[in-house]
Amino acid sequence: MKTSNLVSTMVLSAIILGVSSTTIAVDLDSEDPLPSWNEGSTKAAILNFVSNTTNQSHPDYVEPEERIATFDNDGTLWCEYPDYVQSLFMFDRVRDMAPEHPEWNSTEPFRSIISGERRASANFSINESLQIYTATSTNLTSDEYMELARDWLNTTRHPRFGLPYTRCVYKPMLELLSYLQTEGVKVYIVTGGDEDFVRTFSDEVYGIPPEQVIGSAFRLQFVENNSSVSIVKLPQILVVDDGQEKAKEIVQNIGQRPIFAYGNSDGDIPMLQFATSDGRHGLGLLNHHDDSVREYAYDEGSAIGRLDSGLEMAGEWGWHVVSMKNDWKEIF
Amino acid sequence: MKTSNLVSTMVLSAIILGVSSTTIAVDLDSEDPLPSWNEGSTKAAILNFVSNTTNQSHPDYVEPEERIATFDNDGTLWCEYPDYVQSLFMFDRVRDMAPEHPEWNSTEPFRSIISGERRASANFSINESLQIYTATSTNLTSDEYMELARDWLNTTRHPRFGLPYTRCVYKPMLELLSYLQTEGVKVYIVTGGDEDFVRTFSDEVYGIPPEQVIGSAFRLQFVENNSSVSIVKLPQILVVDDGQEKAKEIVQNIGQRPIFAYGNSDGDIPMLQFATSDGRHGLGLLNHHDDSVREYAYDEGSAIGRLDSGLEMAGEWGWHVVSMKNDWKEIF
C-alpha cells in the first residue's frame, strides 16, 4: 500500500469509528508492552531506558536514527539447548551428502557423524566444527543454501518440546523486539550462526529483515554464466562472528555504536562492552538460563552458551542478568 | 514521535483541515515525483518500474521487504570530476600529516603530493592510491575519521562550482532517491569510496542512514582500555568495493538481490548484472556524463568514471543509459 493510501485509510477509519485522536493515543500507550515479563528491576530498567531515550526533554534522549539495538540469536532469542540448531542442521546435511562423499566413511569428523558415534557439537573441536560448517554450507548460492535450511527447519522438531525450532523462540524476547521496533529502534541480530541460516526465518519469526542479520559468513565468488549472474559461497571462512568479531562486524555493517545490546553467553561480552562503554547510558542485558523446569539450566561451565565471565562482569559493567526463571512469566 | 502519536496527529490534522481522505490521496498521487527529469523513455521506464513493482495485481509486483535498490555514489549521486572528492581529502590529509612524517619528504607517493608535483588521483597507480588511502585513513576510530572528513567537507569547495562538495549532488538523483523511498524501496549506497567517508554525509545529504552505506573498508581492531571500548581502523585493507566486490558485498551485507541498480562507470557493471539477471525485471541505469556545459563530458576513455564497457553492454542487458545532457532539466 502506498503511503498516501495508508494515510487516507487511517484517516477514514478514524472518521468512521468516530474516535478522537486522543482516545487512540491513550489506548495504545496504556498497554503493557512486555506482558510476559514479571515486574522487577529488569523490566523497569528496560521500560525506563526506552522512555528516557525516546523523550526529547530527557538528558539520555537519542535521535531516532541513532537508536540501534543488537541481539544475539542462539540462547538469546531462541533455544540453543541441548544443541545449537544450526549444528543439528549441519549433522543432517553430512548424512544427506554422504552418498556423494564415500571418502567421508573413513575421514573424521565426518565418519563419526555418519556412524552416529558423535551426535552433539560439544563432541567436536572448534576446527572440526568449522570443517563441518564449511563442507555443508558452501559451493552453493545463498538462495540454494537458504532453501535447504528452510526445508530442514520445516521438517524437524525440538526433541523435548516437540515444536519446530522456529517456534522454540522466547515469548518475552518477541515482545521486547516488537516493543523496541515500535519505539523507533532499529534492531539487528548479531549471531555466531551463519547469517544466511538466520536470514531464512528472521523476518517471519522475529520481524527482522534479512539485511538486519549479521553473522558468520564465507568468502563469495561472482559467477557469470550466459547472462545469468550468481554469487556462490566459497569453502573459505570469511568471519566467525563471535566474541570481538561481533563488535567489529557491528562497526563494519552498521557504522554506529548500538545503544542496546542483548546476549546470553561470554561470546556476547564484547558486543555488550561496545554498546555500554561510551557514556551514552547504553543498556546491556544477558539471559541467564536458570530454569530447569520450563527450559534448561545450563550456562555455568557449559560447552554450550557458557556465561561464566558474563555473570562475573555484569555487576561492574552495569549489565542486567535476566533470570529466565524469575523474570519471565512464560518462556515460549 | 511515537507511532501512536504520529497517527493521532495525522488524524487530528485531517479533521482540522476538513479534507476528505480521497482528496489527500489524489493530491499526493498527482504530483510528478521526478520534476527535474525530462519526459522520455528513461523517465517513463523508472515510473513504470515503480508502478509495476508496487502494484499487487501486476505480474512484476515485489513485496515491500524485497524492494532493495543499490546506488553507486561518485559520479552517480555526486560530482566526481575533475577528481574523486575522497582523493582530494586524502591529499590534504597527507599535507596535514606531513610534519609528523618527515620520511615522506623522500618517499613516494607522499613526496610528490607534498611537493605538489602530482595533484590528481589519475597521476597515481592503483597501488600508490591504496598506500595513500591506508596512510591517511587508519590507526583511528571510525568516529575520529568521520570527524576529520566532516571538518574537511565543511571547509572545502568544488573548484569550478564554488559549492561545498555535499552540494554538488545531482538534483534529479535526490528526487529519485526520495521517490523510491516513498514507494517503500530500501535504498543502499554501494560505493568504491571508504564507507565511513560516505557515512559522514549520507543521511543529511541523501536521506540514507549510515547503516545503508556499503563501501571500501579496513580491517578493524577491538581495543579495551579502562572500561572503555573502541574499534580502530587498522592499516590493512579489507575490501576495495568496486567491480565484482560490489555484488559480493551486497550479498554479504543485504542478503537479497536488488531489484534496482544505478551506477555510472564500468566498476558498477557487476552490480547492475546482479540486479537485472534473475528474471525479476530488475531495472539497471547508468549515468552518462555527456554534458560539458552544465557539468562535464568525460566518461569515455577516461581515468575517472570510465564507462566504455557499460555503454557497450547496456543494449544487450536492457540497461538505461541516462544522458545527463538530455534526460535532466537541471544538474544540481
Coordinates of N, CA, C and O in Angstrom, one line a residue, chain A residues 2-5 7-8 10-12 14 21 24-25 28-29 65 68 142 182-183 186 188 195 199 203 209-212 217-222 224 227-231 238 244 247-248 251-257 270 273-274 277 316-317, chain B residues 2-5 7-8 10-12 14 21 24-25 28-29 65 68 142 182-183 186 188 195 199 203 209-212 217-222 224 227-231 238 244 247-248 251-257 270 273-274 277 316-317:
Chain A
K2 N 0.5 2.2 -0.8 CA 1.3 3.4 -0.9 C 1.0 4.3 0.4 O -0.1 4.2 1.0
T3 N 2.0 5.1 0.7 CA 1.8 5.9 1.9 C 0.6 6.8 1.9 O -0.2 6.8 2.8
S4 N 0.4 7.4 0.7 CA -0.8 8.2 0.6 C -2.1 7.5 0.9 O -3.0 7.9 1.6
N5 N -2.2 6.2 0.4 CA -3.4 5.4 0.6 C -3.5 5.0 2.1 O -4.5 5.0 2.6
V7 N -2.3 6.6 4.7 CA -2.7 7.7 5.5 C -4.2 7.9 5.3 O -5.0 8.1 6.3
S8 N -4.7 7.9 4.1 CA -6.1 8.2 3.8 C -7.0 7.1 4.5 O -8.0 7.3 5.0
M10 N -6.2 5.4 7.2 CA -6.2 5.6 8.6 C -7.2 6.8 9.0 O -7.9 6.7 9.9
V11 N -7.1 7.8 8.2 CA -8.0 9.0 8.4 C -9.4 8.5 8.3 O -10.2 8.8 9.2
L12 N -9.7 7.8 7.2 CA -11.1 7.4 7.0 C -11.5 6.5 8.1 O -12.7 6.6 8.7
A14 N -10.6 6.4 11.2 CA -10.8 7.2 12.4 C -12.1 7.9 12.3 O -12.9 8.0 13.3
S21 N -8.6 11.6 18.3 CA -7.2 11.3 18.2 C -6.7 11.0 19.6 O -5.8 10.1 19.8
I24 N -7.2 7.3 20.7 CA -6.3 6.4 20.0 C -5.0 6.4 20.7 O -4.5 5.3 21.1
A25 N -4.4 7.5 21.0 CA -3.1 7.6 21.6 C -3.1 7.0 23.0 O -2.2 6.2 23.3
L28 N -3.3 3.1 23.0 CA -2.1 2.4 22.6 C -1.0 2.5 23.8 O -0.3 1.6 24.1
D29 N -1.0 3.7 24.3 CA 0.1 3.9 25.4 C -0.2 3.1 26.6 O 0.8 2.8 27.3
E65 N 17.4 8.1 14.5 CA 18.4 7.4 13.5 C 19.6 6.8 14.3 O 20.3 6.0 13.7
I68 N 20.0 2.1 17.7 CA 20.4 0.8 17.2 C 20.4 -0.2 18.3 O 21.1 0.1 19.4
S142 N 23.6 -18.4 -1.9 CA 22.8 -18.1 -0.7 C 21.4 -18.6 -0.8 O 20.9 -19.2 0.1
T182 N 8.7 -0.7 17.7 CA 7.6 0.3 17.8 C 8.1 1.6 18.3 O 7.6 2.7 17.9
E183 N 9.1 1.6 19.1 CA 9.6 2.9 19.6 C 10.8 3.4 18.8 O 11.6 4.3 19.2
K186 N 16.0 0.5 15.6 CA 16.4 -0.4 14.6 C 17.1 -1.6 15.2 O 18.1 -1.5 15.8
Y188 N 19.0 -5.2 15.1 CA 19.8 -6.1 14.4 C 20.0 -7.4 15.2 O 20.1 -7.4 16.4
E195 N 25.0 -16.3 8.7 CA 24.0 -15.2 8.5 C 22.9 -15.6 7.6 O 21.7 -15.2 7.8
R199 N 18.9 -15.6 8.3 CA 18.1 -14.8 7.4 C 16.9 -15.6 6.9 O 15.9 -15.1 6.4
D203 N 12.7 -12.7 9.4 CA 11.6 -11.8 9.2 C 10.3 -12.4 9.7 O 9.6 -11.8 10.4
P209 N 14.2 -8.0 9.1 CA 14.5 -8.3 7.7 C 15.9 -8.9 7.6 O 16.8 -8.6 8.4
P210 N 16.2 -9.6 6.5 CA 17.5 -10.3 6.3 C 18.6 -9.3 6.4 O 19.7 -9.7 6.8
E211 N 18.4 -8.1 5.9 CA 19.5 -7.2 5.8 C 19.9 -6.6 7.2 O 20.9 -6.0 7.4
Q212 N 19.1 -7.0 8.2 CA 19.5 -6.6 9.6 C 20.0 -7.9 10.4 O 19.9 -7.9 11.6
A217 N 30.1 -16.0 8.0 CA 30.0 -16.0 6.6 C 31.2 -16.5 5.9 O 32.3 -16.5 6.5
F218 N 31.0 -16.9 4.7 CA 32.1 -17.4 3.8 C 32.5 -16.3 2.8 O 31.7 -15.4 2.5
R219 N 33.7 -16.5 2.2 CA 34.0 -15.7 1.1 C 33.1 -16.0 -0.1 O 32.6 -17.2 -0.1
L220 N 32.9 -15.1 -1.0 CA 31.9 -15.3 -2.1 C 32.6 -15.2 -3.4 O 33.7 -14.6 -3.5
Q221 N 32.0 -15.8 -4.4 CA 32.5 -15.7 -5.8 C 31.4 -15.2 -6.7 O 30.3 -15.7 -6.6
F222 N 31.8 -14.3 -7.6 CA 30.9 -13.8 -8.6 C 31.0 -14.7 -9.8 O 32.0 -14.9 -10.4
E224 N 29.5 -15.6 -13.6 CA 28.7 -15.2 -14.7 C 28.6 -16.4 -15.7 O 29.5 -17.0 -16.0
S227 N 24.7 -14.6 -19.4 CA 23.8 -13.6 -19.0 C 23.1 -13.8 -17.7 O 22.1 -13.2 -17.3
S228 N 23.5 -14.8 -16.9 CA 23.0 -15.1 -15.6 C 24.1 -14.9 -14.6 O 25.2 -15.4 -14.8
V229 N 23.8 -14.1 -13.6 CA 24.9 -13.9 -12.6 C 24.4 -14.4 -11.2 O 23.3 -14.2 -10.8
S230 N 25.3 -15.2 -10.6 CA 25.0 -15.6 -9.2 C 26.3 -15.5 -8.4 O 27.4 -15.3 -8.9
I231 N 26.0 -15.5 -7.1 CA 27.1 -15.3 -6.1 C 27.2 -16.6 -5.3 O 26.2 -17.0 -4.6
L238 N 35.1 -16.4 6.0 CA 35.4 -15.0 6.0 C 35.4 -14.5 7.4 O 36.3 -13.8 7.8
Q244 N 35.0 -10.7 19.9 CA 35.3 -9.4 19.5 C 34.8 -9.1 18.0 O 34.5 -8.0 17.6
A247 N 31.6 -7.1 17.8 CA 31.7 -5.6 17.8 C 32.2 -5.1 16.5 O 31.8 -4.0 16.0
K248 N 33.2 -5.7 16.0 CA 33.8 -5.3 14.7 C 32.8 -5.3 13.6 O 32.8 -4.4 12.8
V251 N 30.5 -2.4 13.6 CA 31.0 -1.2 13.1 C 31.0 -1.3 11.5 O 30.7 -0.4 10.8
Q252 N 31.5 -2.5 11.1 CA 31.6 -2.7 9.6 C 30.2 -2.6 8.9 O 30.1 -1.9 7.9
N253 N 29.2 -3.2 9.5 CA 27.9 -3.3 8.8 C 27.0 -2.1 9.2 O 26.2 -1.8 8.3
I254 N 27.1 -1.6 10.4 CA 26.1 -0.6 10.8 C 26.7 0.8 10.8 O 26.1 1.8 10.5
G255 N 28.0 0.8 11.3 CA 28.7 2.1 11.3 C 28.3 3.0 12.5 O 28.6 4.2 12.5
Q256 N 27.5 2.4 13.4 CA 27.1 3.1 14.6 C 27.3 2.2 15.8 O 27.2 1.0 15.7
R257 N 27.5 2.9 16.9 CA 27.6 2.2 18.2 C 26.1 1.9 18.7 O 25.3 2.9 18.8
P270 N 32.0 -8.7 24.3 CA 32.5 -7.6 23.6 C 31.4 -6.7 23.0 O 31.5 -5.5 22.9
Q273 N 30.0 -4.8 25.8 CA 31.0 -3.7 26.2 C 31.0 -2.5 25.3 O 31.0 -1.4 25.7
F274 N 30.9 -2.8 24.0 CA 30.9 -1.8 23.0 C 29.6 -0.9 23.1 O 29.7 0.3 23.0
S277 N 29.8 1.3 26.8 CA 31.0 1.9 27.4 C 31.3 3.3 26.9 O 32.4 3.9 27.1
E316 N 30.0 -5.0 37.6 CA 30.9 -3.9 37.3 C 30.5 -3.1 36.1 O 30.6 -1.8 36.0
W317 N 30.0 -3.8 35.1 CA 29.6 -3.1 33.8 C 28.2 -2.6 33.8 O 27.8 -1.9 32.9
Chain B
K2 N 6.3 9.0 18.7 CA 5.9 7.6 18.7 C 4.8 7.4 17.7 O 4.0 8.3 17.3
T3 N 4.7 6.2 17.2 CA 3.7 5.9 16.2 C 2.3 6.3 16.6 O 1.6 6.9 15.8
S4 N 2.0 5.9 17.8 CA 0.6 6.3 18.3 C 0.3 7.8 18.2 O -0.7 8.2 17.7
N5 N 1.3 8.5 18.6 CA 1.2 10.0 18.5 C 1.2 10.5 17.0 O 0.4 11.4 16.7
V7 N 0.1 8.9 14.4 CA -1.2 8.6 13.8 C -2.2 9.5 14.3 O -3.0 10.1 13.6
S8 N -2.2 9.8 15.6 CA -3.2 10.7 16.2 C -3.1 12.1 15.6 O -4.0 12.8 15.3
M10 N -1.9 12.9 12.7 CA -2.4 12.9 11.3 C -3.9 12.9 11.3 O -4.5 13.6 10.5
V11 N -4.5 12.1 12.2 CA -6.0 12.1 12.2 C -6.5 13.5 12.6 O -7.4 14.0 11.9
L12 N -5.9 14.1 13.6 CA -6.3 15.4 14.0 C -6.1 16.4 13.0 O -7.0 17.2 12.7
A14 N -6.1 16.0 9.8 CA -7.1 15.8 8.7 C -8.5 16.4 9.2 O -9.2 17.0 8.4
S21 N -10.5 12.0 3.0 CA -9.3 11.1 2.7 C -9.0 11.0 1.2 O -7.9 10.9 0.8
I24 N -6.8 13.8 0.0 CA -5.4 13.7 0.4 C -4.7 12.7 -0.6 O -3.6 13.0 -1.2
A25 N -5.3 11.6 -0.8 CA -4.6 10.6 -1.7 C -4.4 11.1 -3.1 O -3.3 11.0 -3.7
L28 N -1.6 13.8 -3.4 CA -0.2 13.2 -3.3 C 0.1 12.5 -4.6 O 1.2 12.6 -5.1
D29 N -0.8 11.8 -5.1 CA -0.6 10.9 -6.3 C -0.3 11.8 -7.6 O 0.4 11.3 -8.4
E65 N 9.3 -5.9 1.5 CA 10.6 -6.2 2.1 C 11.6 -6.7 1.1 O 12.8 -6.8 1.5
I68 N 14.7 -3.6 -2.8 CA 16.1 -3.2 -2.5 C 16.7 -2.5 -3.7 O 16.6 -3.0 -4.8
S142 N 36.5 4.9 13.7 CA 35.6 5.4 12.7 C 35.1 6.8 13.1 O 35.0 7.7 12.2
T182 N 9.9 6.8 -0.8 CA 8.4 7.0 -0.6 C 7.6 5.7 -1.0 O 6.6 5.4 -0.4
E183 N 8.1 5.1 -2.0 CA 7.4 3.9 -2.5 C 7.8 2.6 -1.8 O 7.6 1.5 -2.3
K186 N 14.0 0.2 -0.1 CA 15.1 0.4 0.8 C 16.3 0.7 -0.1 O 16.7 -0.2 -0.8
Y188 N 20.2 1.6 -0.7 CA 21.6 1.4 -0.2 C 22.6 2.2 -1.2 O 22.3 2.2 -2.4
E195 N 33.6 3.5 3.3 CA 32.2 3.6 3.8 C 32.1 4.6 4.9 O 31.0 5.2 5.0
R199 N 29.4 7.7 4.9 CA 28.5 7.7 6.1 C 28.5 9.1 6.7 O 27.6 9.4 7.4
D203 N 23.2 10.6 5.4 CA 21.8 10.8 5.9 C 21.4 12.2 5.6 O 20.3 12.5 5.1
P209 N 20.6 6.4 5.8 CA 21.3 6.3 7.1 C 22.6 5.5 6.9 O 22.8 4.8 5.9
P210 N 23.5 5.8 7.8 CA 24.9 5.2 7.7 C 24.9 3.7 7.5 O 25.7 3.1 6.8
E211 N 23.9 3.0 8.1 CA 23.9 1.5 8.0 C 23.5 1.1 6.7 O 23.5 -0.1 6.4
Q212 N 23.0 2.0 5.8 CA 22.7 1.6 4.4 C 23.8 2.1 3.4 O 23.5 2.3 2.3
A217 N 36.7 -0.7 2.9 CA 36.9 -0.7 4.4 C 38.2 -1.4 4.8 O 38.8 -2.1 4.0
F218 N 38.6 -1.1 6.0 CA 39.8 -1.7 6.5 C 39.5 -2.7 7.6 O 38.4 -2.7 8.1
R219 N 40.4 -3.6 7.8 CA 40.3 -4.5 9.0 C 40.2 -3.6 10.3 O 40.7 -2.5 10.3
L220 N 39.5 -4.2 11.3 CA 39.3 -3.4 12.5 C 39.9 -4.1 13.7 O 40.2 -5.3 13.6
Q221 N 40.2 -3.4 14.7 CA 40.7 -4.0 16.0 C 39.9 -3.5 17.1 O 39.5 -2.3 17.2
F222 N 39.5 -4.5 18.0 CA 38.8 -4.2 19.2 C 39.8 -3.8 20.3 O 40.7 -4.6 20.6
E224 N 40.4 -2.4 24.2 CA 39.8 -2.2 25.5 C 40.8 -1.5 26.4 O 41.9 -1.8 26.4
S227 N 37.8 0.0 30.9 CA 36.3 0.1 30.8 C 35.8 0.9 29.6 O 34.7 1.2 29.6
S228 N 36.7 1.3 28.7 CA 36.3 2.0 27.5 C 36.7 1.1 26.3 O 37.8 0.6 26.3
V229 N 35.7 0.9 25.5 CA 36.0 0.0 24.3 C 35.9 0.9 23.0 O 34.9 1.7 22.9
S230 N 36.8 0.7 22.2 CA 36.7 1.4 20.9 C 37.2 0.4 19.8 O 37.9 -0.6 20.0
I231 N 36.8 0.7 18.6 CA 37.1 -0.1 17.4 C 38.0 0.7 16.5 O 37.5 1.8 16.0
L238 N 40.5 -4.3 3.9 CA 39.6 -5.5 4.0 C 39.0 -5.7 2.6 O 38.9 -6.8 2.1
Q244 N 33.3 -6.6 -9.1 CA 32.6 -7.7 -8.6 C 32.4 -7.7 -7.1 O 31.4 -8.2 -6.5
A247 N 28.9 -6.6 -6.0 CA 27.8 -7.6 -6.0 C 28.0 -8.5 -4.7 O 27.0 -8.8 -4.1
K248 N 29.3 -8.9 -4.5 CA 29.5 -9.7 -3.3 C 29.2 -9.1 -2.0 O 28.6 -9.7 -1.1
V251 N 25.5 -9.1 -1.3 CA 25.0 -10.4 -0.7 C 25.4 -10.4 0.7 O 24.6 -10.8 1.6
Q252 N 26.7 -10.1 1.0 CA 27.2 -10.2 2.4 C 26.4 -9.3 3.3 O 26.0 -9.7 4.4
N253 N 26.1 -8.1 2.9 CA 25.5 -7.1 3.8 C 24.0 -7.1 3.8 O 23.4 -6.7 4.8
I254 N 23.4 -7.3 2.6 CA 22.0 -7.2 2.5 C 21.3 -8.6 2.5 O 20.2 -8.8 3.0
G255 N 22.0 -9.5 1.8 CA 21.4 -10.9 1.8 C 20.3 -11.0 0.8 O 19.5 -12.0 0.8
Q256 N 20.1 -10.0 0.0 CA 19.0 -10.1 -1.0 C 19.5 -9.5 -2.4 O 20.4 -8.6 -2.4
R257 N 18.9 -9.9 -3.4 CA 19.3 -9.4 -4.7 C 18.5 -8.1 -5.0 O 17.3 -8.1 -4.8
P270 N 29.1 -5.2 -12.6 CA 28.7 -6.4 -11.9 C 27.4 -6.2 -11.0 O 26.6 -7.0 -10.9
Q273 N 24.6 -6.1 -13.4 CA 24.3 -7.5 -13.8 C 23.6 -8.3 -12.8 O 22.6 -9.0 -13.1
F274 N 24.0 -8.2 -11.5 CA 23.4 -9.0 -10.5 C 21.9 -8.6 -10.3 O 21.1 -9.4 -10.1
S277 N 19.6 -9.8 -13.7 CA 19.8 -11.0 -14.4 C 19.0 -12.2 -13.9 O 19.2 -13.3 -14.3
E316 N 22.4 -4.9 -24.8 CA 22.1 -6.3 -24.6 C 21.5 -6.6 -23.2 O 20.6 -7.5 -23.1
W317 N 21.9 -5.9 -22.2 CA 21.4 -6.1 -20.9 C 20.1 -5.4 -20.6 O 19.6 -5.5 -19.5

